[in-house]
Tab-separated table of C-alpha atoms in Angstrom:
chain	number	residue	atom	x	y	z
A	8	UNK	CA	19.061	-29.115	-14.686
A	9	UNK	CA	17.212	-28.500	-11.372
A	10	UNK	CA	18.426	-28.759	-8.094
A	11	UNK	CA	17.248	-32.096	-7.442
A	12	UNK	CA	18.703	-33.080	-10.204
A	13	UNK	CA	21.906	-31.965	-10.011
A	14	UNK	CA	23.982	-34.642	-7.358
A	15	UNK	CA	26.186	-31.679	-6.145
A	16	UNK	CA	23.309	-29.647	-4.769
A	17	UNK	CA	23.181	-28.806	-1.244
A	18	UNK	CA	20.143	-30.850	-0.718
A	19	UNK	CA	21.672	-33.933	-2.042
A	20	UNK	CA	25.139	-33.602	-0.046
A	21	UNK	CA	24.370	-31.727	2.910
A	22	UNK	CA	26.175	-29.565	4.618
A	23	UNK	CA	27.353	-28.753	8.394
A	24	UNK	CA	26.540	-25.153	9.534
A	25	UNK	CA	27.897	-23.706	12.639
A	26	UNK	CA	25.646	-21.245	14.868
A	27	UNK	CA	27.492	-18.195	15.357
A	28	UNK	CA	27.757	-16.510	18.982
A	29	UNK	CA	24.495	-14.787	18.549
A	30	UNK	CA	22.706	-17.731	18.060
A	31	UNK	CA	22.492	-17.125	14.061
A	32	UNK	CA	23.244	-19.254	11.477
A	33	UNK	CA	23.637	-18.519	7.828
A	34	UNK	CA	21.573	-20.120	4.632
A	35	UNK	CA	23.243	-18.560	1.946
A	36	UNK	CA	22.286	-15.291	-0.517
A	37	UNK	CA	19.827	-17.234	-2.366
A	38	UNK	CA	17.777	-17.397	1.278
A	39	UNK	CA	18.074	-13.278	2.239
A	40	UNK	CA	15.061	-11.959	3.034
A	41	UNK	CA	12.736	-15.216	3.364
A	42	UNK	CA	11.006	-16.345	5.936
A	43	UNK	CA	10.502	-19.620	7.604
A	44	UNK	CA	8.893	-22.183	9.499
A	45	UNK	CA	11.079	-23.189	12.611
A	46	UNK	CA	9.661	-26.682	13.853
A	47	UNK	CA	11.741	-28.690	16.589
A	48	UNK	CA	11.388	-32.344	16.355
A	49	UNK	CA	11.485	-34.814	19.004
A	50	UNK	CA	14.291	-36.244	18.706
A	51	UNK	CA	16.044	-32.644	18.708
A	52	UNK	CA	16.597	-31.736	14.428
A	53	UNK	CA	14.852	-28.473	13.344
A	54	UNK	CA	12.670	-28.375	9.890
A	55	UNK	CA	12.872	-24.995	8.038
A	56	UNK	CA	10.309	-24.811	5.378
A	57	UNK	CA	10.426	-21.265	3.783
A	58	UNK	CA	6.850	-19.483	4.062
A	59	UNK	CA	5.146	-17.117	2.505
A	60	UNK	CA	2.907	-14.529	5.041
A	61	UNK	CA	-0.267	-12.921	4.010
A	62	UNK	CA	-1.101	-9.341	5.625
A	63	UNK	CA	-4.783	-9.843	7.849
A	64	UNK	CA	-5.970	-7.257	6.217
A	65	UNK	CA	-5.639	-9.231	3.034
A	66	UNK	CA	-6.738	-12.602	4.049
A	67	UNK	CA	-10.245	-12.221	2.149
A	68	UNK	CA	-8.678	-12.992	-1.561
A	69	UNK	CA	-8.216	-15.955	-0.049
A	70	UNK	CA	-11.430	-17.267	1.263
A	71	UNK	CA	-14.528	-17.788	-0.569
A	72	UNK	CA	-16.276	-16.708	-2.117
A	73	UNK	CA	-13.918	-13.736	-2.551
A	74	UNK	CA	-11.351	-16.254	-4.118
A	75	UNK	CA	-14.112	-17.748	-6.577
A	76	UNK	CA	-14.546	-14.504	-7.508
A	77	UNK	CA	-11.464	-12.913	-7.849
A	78	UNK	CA	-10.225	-16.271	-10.082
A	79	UNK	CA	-13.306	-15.690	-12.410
A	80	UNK	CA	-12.339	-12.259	-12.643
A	81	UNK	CA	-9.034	-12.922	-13.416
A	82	UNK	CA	-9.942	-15.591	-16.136
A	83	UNK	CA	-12.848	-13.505	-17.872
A	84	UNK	CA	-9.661	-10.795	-18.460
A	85	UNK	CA	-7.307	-13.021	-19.498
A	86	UNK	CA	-9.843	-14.113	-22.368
A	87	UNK	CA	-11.186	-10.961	-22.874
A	88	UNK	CA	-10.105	-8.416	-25.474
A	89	UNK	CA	-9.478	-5.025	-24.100
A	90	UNK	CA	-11.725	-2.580	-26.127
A	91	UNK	CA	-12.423	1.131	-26.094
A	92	UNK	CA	-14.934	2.865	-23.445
A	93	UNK	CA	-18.028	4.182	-25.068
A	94	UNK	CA	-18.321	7.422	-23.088
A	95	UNK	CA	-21.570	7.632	-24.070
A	96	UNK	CA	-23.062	4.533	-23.156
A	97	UNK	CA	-20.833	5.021	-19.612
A	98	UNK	CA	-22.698	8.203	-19.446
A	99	UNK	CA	-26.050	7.057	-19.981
A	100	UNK	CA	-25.936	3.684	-17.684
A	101	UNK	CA	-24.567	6.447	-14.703
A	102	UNK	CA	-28.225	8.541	-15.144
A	103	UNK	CA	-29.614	5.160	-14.856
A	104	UNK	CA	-28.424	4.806	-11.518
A	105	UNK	CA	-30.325	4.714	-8.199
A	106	UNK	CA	-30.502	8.029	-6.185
A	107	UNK	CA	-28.085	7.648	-3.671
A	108	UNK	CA	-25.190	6.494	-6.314
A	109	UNK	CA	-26.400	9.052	-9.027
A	110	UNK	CA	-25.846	11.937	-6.740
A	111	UNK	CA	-21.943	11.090	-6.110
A	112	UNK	CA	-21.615	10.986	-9.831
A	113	UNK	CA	-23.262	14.178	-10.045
A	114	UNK	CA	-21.409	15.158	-7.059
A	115	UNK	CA	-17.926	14.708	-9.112
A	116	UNK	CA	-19.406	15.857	-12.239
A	117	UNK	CA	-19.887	19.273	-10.658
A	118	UNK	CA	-16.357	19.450	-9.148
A	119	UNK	CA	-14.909	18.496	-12.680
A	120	UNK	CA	-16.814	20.762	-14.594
A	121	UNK	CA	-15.732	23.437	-12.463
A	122	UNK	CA	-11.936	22.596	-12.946
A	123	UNK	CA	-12.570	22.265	-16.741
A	124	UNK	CA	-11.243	18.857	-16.354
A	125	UNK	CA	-13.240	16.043	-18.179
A	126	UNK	CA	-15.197	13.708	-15.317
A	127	UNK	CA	-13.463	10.111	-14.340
A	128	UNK	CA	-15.787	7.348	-14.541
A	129	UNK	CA	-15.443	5.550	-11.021
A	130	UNK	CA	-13.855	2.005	-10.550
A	131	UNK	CA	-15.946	-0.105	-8.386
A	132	UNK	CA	-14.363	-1.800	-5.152
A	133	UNK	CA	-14.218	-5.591	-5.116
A	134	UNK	CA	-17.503	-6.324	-3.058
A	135	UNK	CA	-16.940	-8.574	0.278
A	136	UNK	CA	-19.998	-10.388	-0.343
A	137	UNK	CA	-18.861	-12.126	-2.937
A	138	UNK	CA	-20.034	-11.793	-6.934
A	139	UNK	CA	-22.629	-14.337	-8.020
């Protein structure tokens, strides 16, 4: 049974709180730690409606077409069966790349082969543009 459900919830009854001296009131445990919407009505009752707050410097999941993107990403590996890396075929698709890109994986190739360490391939950043 749900809180709505259940007649003996506080949202069905109500209850009377009493601000403290420092102007605080208390929810409850099962409210620590959210946040919320404070908005003062006219005729003097205040609406809490819990939030949720996004960092700015993630706010691009959330717009297109990042979203769009990001949500076909996340369905393509949901249906998608993990499988094993041919390093082979990673290898030869990276000495098919431009110039500019090669040389970093060349770049990292050097430093690994020096450290006797077998090279990473690298994980591509989510592009801001958007994926077509």
């Amino acid at each position: 049974m749900n809180e709505r459900e259940d007649p003996s919830s506080s949202r069905q009854r109500g209850e009377i709180k009493s601000v403290g001296k420092s102007g605080q009131i208390s929810l409850g445990k099962r409210y620590a730690g959210k946040m919320f919407s404070v908005r003062h009505q006219p005729d003097g009752s205040l609406l809490l409606t819990a939030v949720a707050m996004v960092p700015e410097s993630q706010l691009w999941t959330l717009r297109e077409p990042d979203r769009g993107a990001i949500v076909r990403g996340m369905t393509w590996a949901a249906s998608a069966p993990p499988s094993e890396t041919d390093l082979d075929d990673l290898s030869a698709k990276a000495s098919r790349l431009p110039d500019s890109e090669h040389s970093e994986h060349s770049e990292h190739s050097k430093h690994s082969k020096h450290s006797g360490k077998t090279p990473q391939p690298r994980r591509s950043r989510p592009s801001r543009a958007g994926a077509k």
